[in-house]
């Protein structure tokens, strides 16, 4: 019996576990254990168990930013070179970068995620802008929203979703939040830079503008979605689930069909007109616990779950985008996701969050110093973050 620790979903991972166990012809059975909703709590529970060398963790669904930390601690069983092709062939570039630590393949991309720019067609038409134009920037969007007395949905509460936004802006401007990550606690904060300043200018500028959504410092994905679907909604950056969620709201009587008909989508906006954006990267990687007593069966389960047919099945069933590019050519996927091509390209070109064993310290340092968004200033905020992060990594300050 294998135990697979999963992040909560709509039951899709459980259904894949059943079908893979059936396909193994008695090779293994799978017991699915659901982790908490919050990514940080998922990490805590797994770290506690793995630090105690818990052999019951055969396979785990891991948020990509935590892969380096777990691998560095010796919690993950690296995949054999002979198995690598099964886990990497046809996988989009964005998620693939999160599967390695120190040149070893320690995780298998299962599904990936990214954010798109969502807009109300009526608003962009009235504003005379085209979000699908190659040079469309955050400044263009803020100006258009202000001109139409509309707001922009963003995630700016003090949580991981805010870090996703900040990182996307920094990497889209050609920078990075922290460098020299192999040095561990001696890694170099790089956020006090022209790219960090550009990110701060956009976040602080939006927060202090007429295009700021209501209660922006408390906004998560659902608050952004609600605002965007409301009377003042103009633009929003958010994950692809928002499209099917809007359709469900029509079915439930929450909004009119005309709202869904008015929703358009484009690639994540640019920070500078001459530099393509690096959209956010989310998703889930599968990893094998280093203390498992069933390594061969665990690897077989990961191969089955991450296969192309199951990437397609899971995308249609759970609504979570596939890590393998070919999944987006499937007719059922294209029917459910009319924006499939934009999602695929965005995931391929996405900018991962910092790949470091101290990701938790890095992310929390950023969230604390960039909140509330209305107080973010360039260059003061990035400079403060760099000093604070360095002190936290060196153990001179506690979070």
PDB file of N, CA, C and O in Angstrom, residues 212-273:
ATOM      1  N   UNK A 212      -6.945  51.335  -8.030  1.00  0.00           N
ATOM      2  CA  UNK A 212      -6.754  50.356  -6.944  1.00  0.00           C
ATOM      3  C   UNK A 212      -8.098  49.734  -6.577  1.00  0.00           C
ATOM      4  O   UNK A 212      -9.092  50.450  -6.436  1.00  0.00           O
ATOM      5  N   UNK A 213      -8.142  48.401  -6.427  1.00  0.00           N
ATOM      6  CA  UNK A 213      -9.411  47.769  -6.033  1.00  0.00           C
ATOM      7  C   UNK A 213      -9.726  48.066  -4.579  1.00  0.00           C
ATOM      8  O   UNK A 213      -8.827  48.400  -3.802  1.00  0.00           O
ATOM      9  N   UNK A 214     -10.993  47.942  -4.167  1.00  0.00           N
ATOM     10  CA  UNK A 214     -11.338  48.175  -2.758  1.00  0.00           C
ATOM     11  C   UNK A 214     -10.612  47.160  -1.871  1.00  0.00           C
ATOM     12  O   UNK A 214     -10.436  46.005  -2.264  1.00  0.00           O
ATOM     13  N   UNK A 215     -10.164  47.605  -0.705  1.00  0.00           N
ATOM     14  CA  UNK A 215      -9.487  46.722   0.265  1.00  0.00           C
ATOM     15  C   UNK A 215      -8.340  45.946  -0.382  1.00  0.00           C
ATOM     16  O   UNK A 215      -8.150  44.766  -0.130  1.00  0.00           O
ATOM     17  N   UNK A 216      -7.562  46.633  -1.211  1.00  0.00           N
ATOM     18  CA  UNK A 216      -6.446  45.980  -1.909  1.00  0.00           C
ATOM     19  C   UNK A 216      -5.475  45.262  -0.962  1.00  0.00           C
ATOM     20  O   UNK A 216      -5.022  44.164  -1.272  1.00  0.00           O
ATOM     21  N   UNK A 217      -5.153  45.823   0.225  1.00  0.00           N
ATOM     22  CA  UNK A 217      -4.204  45.129   1.111  1.00  0.00           C
ATOM     23  C   UNK A 217      -4.732  43.809   1.664  1.00  0.00           C
ATOM     24  O   UNK A 217      -3.981  43.049   2.279  1.00  0.00           O
ATOM     25  N   UNK A 218      -6.020  43.531   1.481  1.00  0.00           N
ATOM     26  CA  UNK A 218      -6.600  42.261   1.976  1.00  0.00           C
ATOM     27  C   UNK A 218      -7.028  41.338   0.845  1.00  0.00           C
ATOM     28  O   UNK A 218      -7.670  40.319   1.084  1.00  0.00           O
ATOM     29  N   UNK A 219      -6.671  41.693  -0.375  1.00  0.00           N
ATOM     30  CA  UNK A 219      -7.205  40.949  -1.526  1.00  0.00           C
ATOM     31  C   UNK A 219      -6.402  39.691  -1.841  1.00  0.00           C
ATOM     32  O   UNK A 219      -5.175  39.729  -1.971  1.00  0.00           O
ATOM     33  N   UNK A 220      -7.138  38.568  -1.974  1.00  0.00           N
ATOM     34  CA  UNK A 220      -6.570  37.328  -2.487  1.00  0.00           C
ATOM     35  C   UNK A 220      -7.215  37.028  -3.831  1.00  0.00           C
ATOM     36  O   UNK A 220      -7.862  37.892  -4.440  1.00  0.00           O
ATOM     37  N   UNK A 221      -7.070  35.784  -4.294  1.00  0.00           N
ATOM     38  CA  UNK A 221      -7.599  35.419  -5.609  1.00  0.00           C
ATOM     39  C   UNK A 221      -9.111  35.610  -5.709  1.00  0.00           C
ATOM     40  O   UNK A 221      -9.612  36.143  -6.702  1.00  0.00           O
ATOM     41  N   UNK A 222      -9.840  35.189  -4.693  1.00  0.00           N
ATOM     42  CA  UNK A 222     -11.304  35.257  -4.768  1.00  0.00           C
ATOM     43  C   UNK A 222     -11.836  36.686  -4.655  1.00  0.00           C
ATOM     44  O   UNK A 222     -12.796  37.048  -5.319  1.00  0.00           O
ATOM     45  N   UNK A 223     -11.183  37.502  -3.824  1.00  0.00           N
ATOM     46  CA  UNK A 223     -11.589  38.905  -3.718  1.00  0.00           C
ATOM     47  C   UNK A 223     -11.372  39.616  -5.060  1.00  0.00           C
ATOM     48  O   UNK A 223     -12.213  40.404  -5.506  1.00  0.00           O
ATOM     49  N   UNK A 224     -10.235  39.316  -5.709  1.00  0.00           N
ATOM     50  CA  UNK A 224      -9.945  39.919  -7.029  1.00  0.00           C
ATOM     51  C   UNK A 224     -11.012  39.519  -8.037  1.00  0.00           C
ATOM     52  O   UNK A 224     -11.488  40.329  -8.834  1.00  0.00           O
ATOM     53  N   UNK A 225     -11.366  38.240  -7.998  1.00  0.00           N
ATOM     54  CA  UNK A 225     -12.343  37.710  -8.963  1.00  0.00           C
ATOM     55  C   UNK A 225     -13.707  38.366  -8.757  1.00  0.00           C
ATOM     56  O   UNK A 225     -14.385  38.759  -9.719  1.00  0.00           O
ATOM     57  N   UNK A 226     -14.089  38.500  -7.508  1.00  0.00           N
ATOM     58  CA  UNK A 226     -15.378  39.109  -7.192  1.00  0.00           C
ATOM     59  C   UNK A 226     -15.425  40.562  -7.680  1.00  0.00           C
ATOM     60  O   UNK A 226     -16.409  41.005  -8.279  1.00  0.00           O
ATOM     61  N   UNK A 227     -14.333  41.290  -7.442  1.00  0.00           N
ATOM     62  CA  UNK A 227     -14.252  42.690  -7.887  1.00  0.00           C
ATOM     63  C   UNK A 227     -14.323  42.778  -9.410  1.00  0.00           C
ATOM     64  O   UNK A 227     -15.051  43.601  -9.979  1.00  0.00           O
ATOM     65  N   UNK A 228     -13.576  41.904 -10.071  1.00  0.00           N
ATOM     66  CA  UNK A 228     -13.505  41.923 -11.537  1.00  0.00           C
ATOM     67  C   UNK A 228     -14.874  41.650 -12.167  1.00  0.00           C
ATOM     68  O   UNK A 228     -15.246  42.249 -13.178  1.00  0.00           O
ATOM     69  N   UNK A 229     -15.635  40.755 -11.542  1.00  0.00           N
ATOM     70  CA  UNK A 229     -16.959  40.406 -12.083  1.00  0.00           C
ATOM     71  C   UNK A 229     -18.021  41.456 -11.727  1.00  0.00           C
ATOM     72  O   UNK A 229     -19.129  41.425 -12.266  1.00  0.00           O
ATOM     73  N   UNK A 230     -17.665  42.369 -10.835  1.00  0.00           N
ATOM     74  CA  UNK A 230     -18.626  43.387 -10.391  1.00  0.00           C
ATOM     75  C   UNK A 230     -18.669  44.597 -11.313  1.00  0.00           C
ATOM     76  O   UNK A 230     -18.005  44.639 -12.362  1.00  0.00           O
ATOM     77  N   UNK A 231     -19.418  45.604 -10.896  1.00  0.00           N
ATOM     78  CA  UNK A 231     -19.670  46.787 -11.736  1.00  0.00           C
ATOM     79  C   UNK A 231     -18.434  47.632 -11.995  1.00  0.00           C
ATOM     80  O   UNK A 231     -18.386  48.368 -12.979  1.00  0.00           O
ATOM     81  N   UNK A 232     -17.441  47.548 -11.098  1.00  0.00           N
ATOM     82  CA  UNK A 232     -16.253  48.400 -11.272  1.00  0.00           C
ATOM     83  C   UNK A 232     -15.086  47.643 -11.910  1.00  0.00           C
ATOM     84  O   UNK A 232     -14.012  48.204 -12.114  1.00  0.00           O
ATOM     85  N   UNK A 233     -15.284  46.350 -12.200  1.00  0.00           N
ATOM     86  CA  UNK A 233     -14.189  45.531 -12.728  1.00  0.00           C
ATOM     87  C   UNK A 233     -13.750  45.959 -14.121  1.00  0.00           C
ATOM     88  O   UNK A 233     -14.593  46.203 -14.991  1.00  0.00           O
ATOM     89  N   UNK A 234     -12.438  46.057 -14.311  1.00  0.00           N
ATOM     90  CA  UNK A 234     -11.907  46.385 -15.633  1.00  0.00           C
ATOM     91  C   UNK A 234     -10.860  45.383 -16.082  1.00  0.00           C
ATOM     92  O   UNK A 234     -10.901  44.853 -17.190  1.00  0.00           O
ATOM     93  N   UNK A 235      -9.905  45.109 -15.171  1.00  0.00           N
ATOM     94  CA  UNK A 235      -8.797  44.192 -15.462  1.00  0.00           C
ATOM     95  C   UNK A 235      -8.528  43.337 -14.225  1.00  0.00           C
ATOM     96  O   UNK A 235      -8.927  43.690 -13.113  1.00  0.00           O
ATOM     97  N   UNK A 236      -7.795  42.247 -14.430  1.00  0.00           N
ATOM     98  CA  UNK A 236      -7.406  41.394 -13.301  1.00  0.00           C
ATOM     99  C   UNK A 236      -6.257  40.497 -13.738  1.00  0.00           C
ATOM    100  O   UNK A 236      -6.232  40.016 -14.877  1.00  0.00           O
ATOM    101  N   UNK A 237      -5.302  40.270 -12.832  1.00  0.00           N
ATOM    102  CA  UNK A 237      -4.329  39.188 -13.047  1.00  0.00           C
ATOM    103  C   UNK A 237      -4.730  38.061 -12.100  1.00  0.00           C
ATOM    104  O   UNK A 237      -4.956  38.282 -10.918  1.00  0.00           O
ATOM    105  N   UNK A 238      -4.852  36.859 -12.653  1.00  0.00           N
ATOM    106  CA  UNK A 238      -5.308  35.735 -11.837  1.00  0.00           C
ATOM    107  C   UNK A 238      -5.095  34.429 -12.608  1.00  0.00           C
ATOM    108  O   UNK A 238      -4.794  34.430 -13.797  1.00  0.00           O
ATOM    109  N   UNK A 239      -5.277  33.323 -11.910  1.00  0.00           N
ATOM    110  CA  UNK A 239      -5.079  31.979 -12.470  1.00  0.00           C
ATOM    111  C   UNK A 239      -6.234  31.600 -13.396  1.00  0.00           C
ATOM    112  O   UNK A 239      -7.337  32.157 -13.268  1.00  0.00           O
ATOM    113  N   UNK A 240      -6.055  30.625 -14.272  1.00  0.00           N
ATOM    114  CA  UNK A 240      -7.100  30.276 -15.248  1.00  0.00           C
ATOM    115  C   UNK A 240      -8.406  29.742 -14.659  1.00  0.00           C
ATOM    116  O   UNK A 240      -9.424  29.754 -15.333  1.00  0.00           O
ATOM    117  N   UNK A 241      -8.380  29.298 -13.402  1.00  0.00           N
ATOM    118  CA  UNK A 241      -9.609  28.759 -12.805  1.00  0.00           C
ATOM    119  C   UNK A 241     -10.740  29.787 -12.823  1.00  0.00           C
ATOM    120  O   UNK A 241     -11.920  29.436 -12.739  1.00  0.00           O
ATOM    121  N   UNK A 242     -10.382  31.082 -12.909  1.00  0.00           N
ATOM    122  CA  UNK A 242     -11.405  32.126 -12.785  1.00  0.00           C
ATOM    123  C   UNK A 242     -12.437  32.056 -13.913  1.00  0.00           C
ATOM    124  O   UNK A 242     -13.585  32.473 -13.722  1.00  0.00           O
ATOM    125  N   UNK A 243     -12.042  31.494 -15.056  1.00  0.00           N
ATOM    126  CA  UNK A 243     -12.971  31.445 -16.183  1.00  0.00           C
ATOM    127  C   UNK A 243     -14.076  30.420 -15.925  1.00  0.00           C
ATOM    128  O   UNK A 243     -15.269  30.728 -16.060  1.00  0.00           O
ATOM    129  N   UNK A 244     -13.684  29.219 -15.508  1.00  0.00           N
ATOM    130  CA  UNK A 244     -14.713  28.209 -15.209  1.00  0.00           C
ATOM    131  C   UNK A 244     -15.512  28.613 -13.972  1.00  0.00           C
ATOM    132  O   UNK A 244     -16.707  28.338 -13.883  1.00  0.00           O
ATOM    133  N   UNK A 245     -14.862  29.302 -13.027  1.00  0.00           N
ATOM    134  CA  UNK A 245     -15.574  29.763 -11.820  1.00  0.00           C
ATOM    135  C   UNK A 245     -16.646  30.794 -12.190  1.00  0.00           C
ATOM    136  O   UNK A 245     -17.745  30.789 -11.624  1.00  0.00           O
ATOM    137  N   UNK A 246     -16.336  31.653 -13.164  1.00  0.00           N
ATOM    138  CA  UNK A 246     -17.332  32.649 -13.608  1.00  0.00           C
ATOM    139  C   UNK A 246     -18.519  31.947 -14.263  1.00  0.00           C
ATOM    140  O   UNK A 246     -19.679  32.318 -14.034  1.00  0.00           O
ATOM    141  N   UNK A 247     -18.223  30.915 -15.060  1.00  0.00           N
ATOM    142  CA  UNK A 247     -19.322  30.157 -15.704  1.00  0.00           C
ATOM    143  C   UNK A 247     -20.198  29.466 -14.646  1.00  0.00           C
ATOM    144  O   UNK A 247     -21.418  29.420 -14.784  1.00  0.00           O
ATOM    145  N   UNK A 248     -19.548  28.960 -13.583  1.00  0.00           N
ATOM    146  CA  UNK A 248     -20.312  28.327 -12.497  1.00  0.00           C
ATOM    147  C   UNK A 248     -21.178  29.362 -11.778  1.00  0.00           C
ATOM    148  O   UNK A 248     -22.281  29.053 -11.333  1.00  0.00           O
ATOM    149  N   UNK A 249     -20.671  30.594 -11.665  1.00  0.00           N
ATOM    150  CA  UNK A 249     -21.454  31.667 -11.022  1.00  0.00           C
ATOM    151  C   UNK A 249     -22.723  31.978 -11.821  1.00  0.00           C
ATOM    152  O   UNK A 249     -23.755  32.336 -11.244  1.00  0.00           O
ATOM    153  N   UNK A 250     -22.629  31.844 -13.143  1.00  0.00           N
ATOM    154  CA  UNK A 250     -23.826  32.055 -13.987  1.00  0.00           C
ATOM    155  C   UNK A 250     -24.842  30.958 -13.689  1.00  0.00           C
ATOM    156  O   UNK A 250     -26.030  31.227 -13.463  1.00  0.00           O
ATOM    157  N   UNK A 251     -24.358  29.717 -13.650  1.00  0.00           N
ATOM    158  CA  UNK A 251     -25.241  28.577 -13.363  1.00  0.00           C
ATOM    159  C   UNK A 251     -25.911  28.733 -12.004  1.00  0.00           C
ATOM    160  O   UNK A 251     -27.087  28.418 -11.844  1.00  0.00           O
ATOM    161  N   UNK A 252     -25.145  29.241 -11.032  1.00  0.00           N
ATOM    162  CA  UNK A 252     -25.690  29.412  -9.680  1.00  0.00           C
ATOM    163  C   UNK A 252     -26.517  30.676  -9.512  1.00  0.00           C
ATOM    164  O   UNK A 252     -27.029  30.936  -8.424  1.00  0.00           O
ATOM    165  N   UNK A 253     -26.613  31.476 -10.564  1.00  0.00           N
ATOM    166  CA  UNK A 253     -27.423  32.687 -10.493  1.00  0.00           C
ATOM    167  C   UNK A 253     -26.710  33.890  -9.892  1.00  0.00           C
ATOM    168  O   UNK A 253     -27.324  34.930  -9.639  1.00  0.00           O
ATOM    169  N   UNK A 254     -25.385  33.768  -9.661  1.00  0.00           N
ATOM    170  CA  UNK A 254     -24.642  34.860  -9.036  1.00  0.00           C
ATOM    171  C   UNK A 254     -24.376  36.028  -9.970  1.00  0.00           C
ATOM    172  O   UNK A 254     -24.351  37.185  -9.541  1.00  0.00           O
ATOM    173  N   UNK A 255     -24.113  35.710 -11.245  1.00  0.00           N
ATOM    174  CA  UNK A 255     -23.870  36.778 -12.234  1.00  0.00           C
ATOM    175  C   UNK A 255     -24.613  36.443 -13.525  1.00  0.00           C
ATOM    176  O   UNK A 255     -25.032  35.289 -13.733  1.00  0.00           O
ATOM    177  N   UNK A 256     -24.750  37.430 -14.385  1.00  0.00           N
ATOM    178  CA  UNK A 256     -25.432  37.218 -15.669  1.00  0.00           C
ATOM    179  C   UNK A 256     -24.464  36.647 -16.699  1.00  0.00           C
ATOM    180  O   UNK A 256     -23.255  36.877 -16.623  1.00  0.00           O
ATOM    181  N   UNK A 257     -24.980  35.918 -17.678  1.00  0.00           N
ATOM    182  CA  UNK A 257     -24.166  35.368 -18.762  1.00  0.00           C
ATOM    183  C   UNK A 257     -23.415  36.481 -19.503  1.00  0.00           C
ATOM    184  O   UNK A 257     -22.299  36.278 -19.999  1.00  0.00           O
ATOM    185  N   UNK A 258     -24.003  37.680 -19.536  1.00  0.00           N
ATOM    186  CA  UNK A 258     -23.364  38.798 -20.239  1.00  0.00           C
ATOM    187  C   UNK A 258     -22.000  39.147 -19.639  1.00  0.00           C
ATOM    188  O   UNK A 258     -21.114  39.642 -20.337  1.00  0.00           O
ATOM    189  N   UNK A 259     -21.812  38.874 -18.334  1.00  0.00           N
ATOM    190  CA  UNK A 259     -20.514  39.134 -17.690  1.00  0.00           C
ATOM    191  C   UNK A 259     -19.455  38.192 -18.265  1.00  0.00           C
ATOM    192  O   UNK A 259     -18.358  38.620 -18.642  1.00  0.00           O
ATOM    193  N   UNK A 260     -19.793  36.911 -18.356  1.00  0.00           N
ATOM    194  CA  UNK A 260     -18.850  35.932 -18.922  1.00  0.00           C
ATOM    195  C   UNK A 260     -18.549  36.265 -20.386  1.00  0.00           C
ATOM    196  O   UNK A 260     -17.403  36.196 -20.830  1.00  0.00           O
ATOM    197  N   UNK A 261     -19.577  36.652 -21.116  1.00  0.00           N
ATOM    198  CA  UNK A 261     -19.383  37.005 -22.534  1.00  0.00           C
ATOM    199  C   UNK A 261     -18.459  38.213 -22.699  1.00  0.00           C
ATOM    200  O   UNK A 261     -17.864  38.406 -23.764  1.00  0.00           O
ATOM    201  N   UNK A 262     -18.349  39.017 -21.650  1.00  0.00           N
ATOM    202  CA  UNK A 262     -17.547  40.251 -21.698  1.00  0.00           C
ATOM    203  C   UNK A 262     -16.098  40.012 -21.258  1.00  0.00           C
ATOM    204  O   UNK A 262     -15.284  40.931 -21.247  1.00  0.00           O
ATOM    205  N   UNK A 263     -15.763  38.767 -20.867  1.00  0.00           N
ATOM    206  CA  UNK A 263     -14.413  38.479 -20.356  1.00  0.00           C
ATOM    207  C   UNK A 263     -13.470  38.112 -21.502  1.00  0.00           C
ATOM    208  O   UNK A 263     -13.742  37.208 -22.289  1.00  0.00           O
ATOM    209  N   UNK A 264     -12.361  38.831 -21.587  1.00  0.00           N
ATOM    210  CA  UNK A 264     -11.300  38.504 -22.541  1.00  0.00           C
ATOM    211  C   UNK A 264     -10.030  38.166 -21.788  1.00  0.00           C
ATOM    212  O   UNK A 264      -9.943  38.346 -20.567  1.00  0.00           O
ATOM    213  N   UNK A 265      -9.017  37.672 -22.492  1.00  0.00           N
ATOM    214  CA  UNK A 265      -7.775  37.278 -21.822  1.00  0.00           C
ATOM    215  C   UNK A 265      -6.581  37.575 -22.718  1.00  0.00           C
ATOM    216  O   UNK A 265      -6.691  37.659 -23.941  1.00  0.00           O
ATOM    217  N   UNK A 266      -5.434  37.749 -22.087  1.00  0.00           N
ATOM    218  CA  UNK A 266      -4.183  38.025 -22.792  1.00  0.00           C
ATOM    219  C   UNK A 266      -3.039  37.545 -21.906  1.00  0.00           C
ATOM    220  O   UNK A 266      -3.238  37.194 -20.746  1.00  0.00           O
ATOM    221  N   UNK A 267      -1.842  37.565 -22.467  1.00  0.00           N
ATOM    222  CA  UNK A 267      -0.659  37.233 -21.673  1.00  0.00           C
ATOM    223  C   UNK A 267      -0.479  38.291 -20.583  1.00  0.00           C
ATOM    224  O   UNK A 267      -0.894  39.440 -20.717  1.00  0.00           O
ATOM    225  N   UNK A 268       0.160  37.899 -19.493  1.00  0.00           N
ATOM    226  CA  UNK A 268       0.480  38.777 -18.359  1.00  0.00           C
ATOM    227  C   UNK A 268       1.114  40.070 -18.886  1.00  0.00           C
ATOM    228  O   UNK A 268       1.926  40.050 -19.809  1.00  0.00           O
ATOM    229  N   UNK A 269       0.734  41.225 -18.315  1.00  0.00           N
ATOM    230  CA  UNK A 269       1.263  42.491 -18.841  1.00  0.00           C
ATOM    231  C   UNK A 269       2.773  42.632 -18.642  1.00  0.00           C
ATOM    232  O   UNK A 269       3.352  42.041 -17.731  1.00  0.00           O
ATOM    233  N   UNK A 270       3.382  43.442 -19.484  1.00  0.00           N
ATOM    234  CA  UNK A 270       4.819  43.698 -19.397  1.00  0.00           C
ATOM    235  C   UNK A 270       5.112  44.773 -18.357  1.00  0.00           C
ATOM    236  O   UNK A 270       4.260  45.605 -18.064  1.00  0.00           O
ATOM    237  N   UNK A 271       6.332  44.763 -17.849  1.00  0.00           N
ATOM    238  CA  UNK A 271       6.789  45.852 -16.981  1.00  0.00           C
ATOM    239  C   UNK A 271       7.350  46.971 -17.853  1.00  0.00           C
ATOM    240  O   UNK A 271       7.068  48.145 -17.646  1.00  0.00           O
ATOM    241  N   UNK A 272       8.159  46.603 -18.864  1.00  0.00           N
ATOM    242  CA  UNK A 272       8.636  47.577 -19.852  1.00  0.00           C
ATOM    243  C   UNK A 272       8.197  47.092 -21.233  1.00  0.00           C
ATOM    244  O   UNK A 272       8.194  45.882 -21.499  1.00  0.00           O
ATOM    245  N   UNK A 273       7.854  48.018 -22.091  1.00  0.00           N
ATOM    246  CA  UNK A 273       7.255  47.675 -23.389  1.00  0.00           C
ATOM    247  C   UNK A 273       8.157  46.803 -24.249  1.00  0.00           C
ATOM    248  O   UNK A 273       7.677  46.008 -25.061  1.00  0.00           O
TER     249      UNK A 273
END
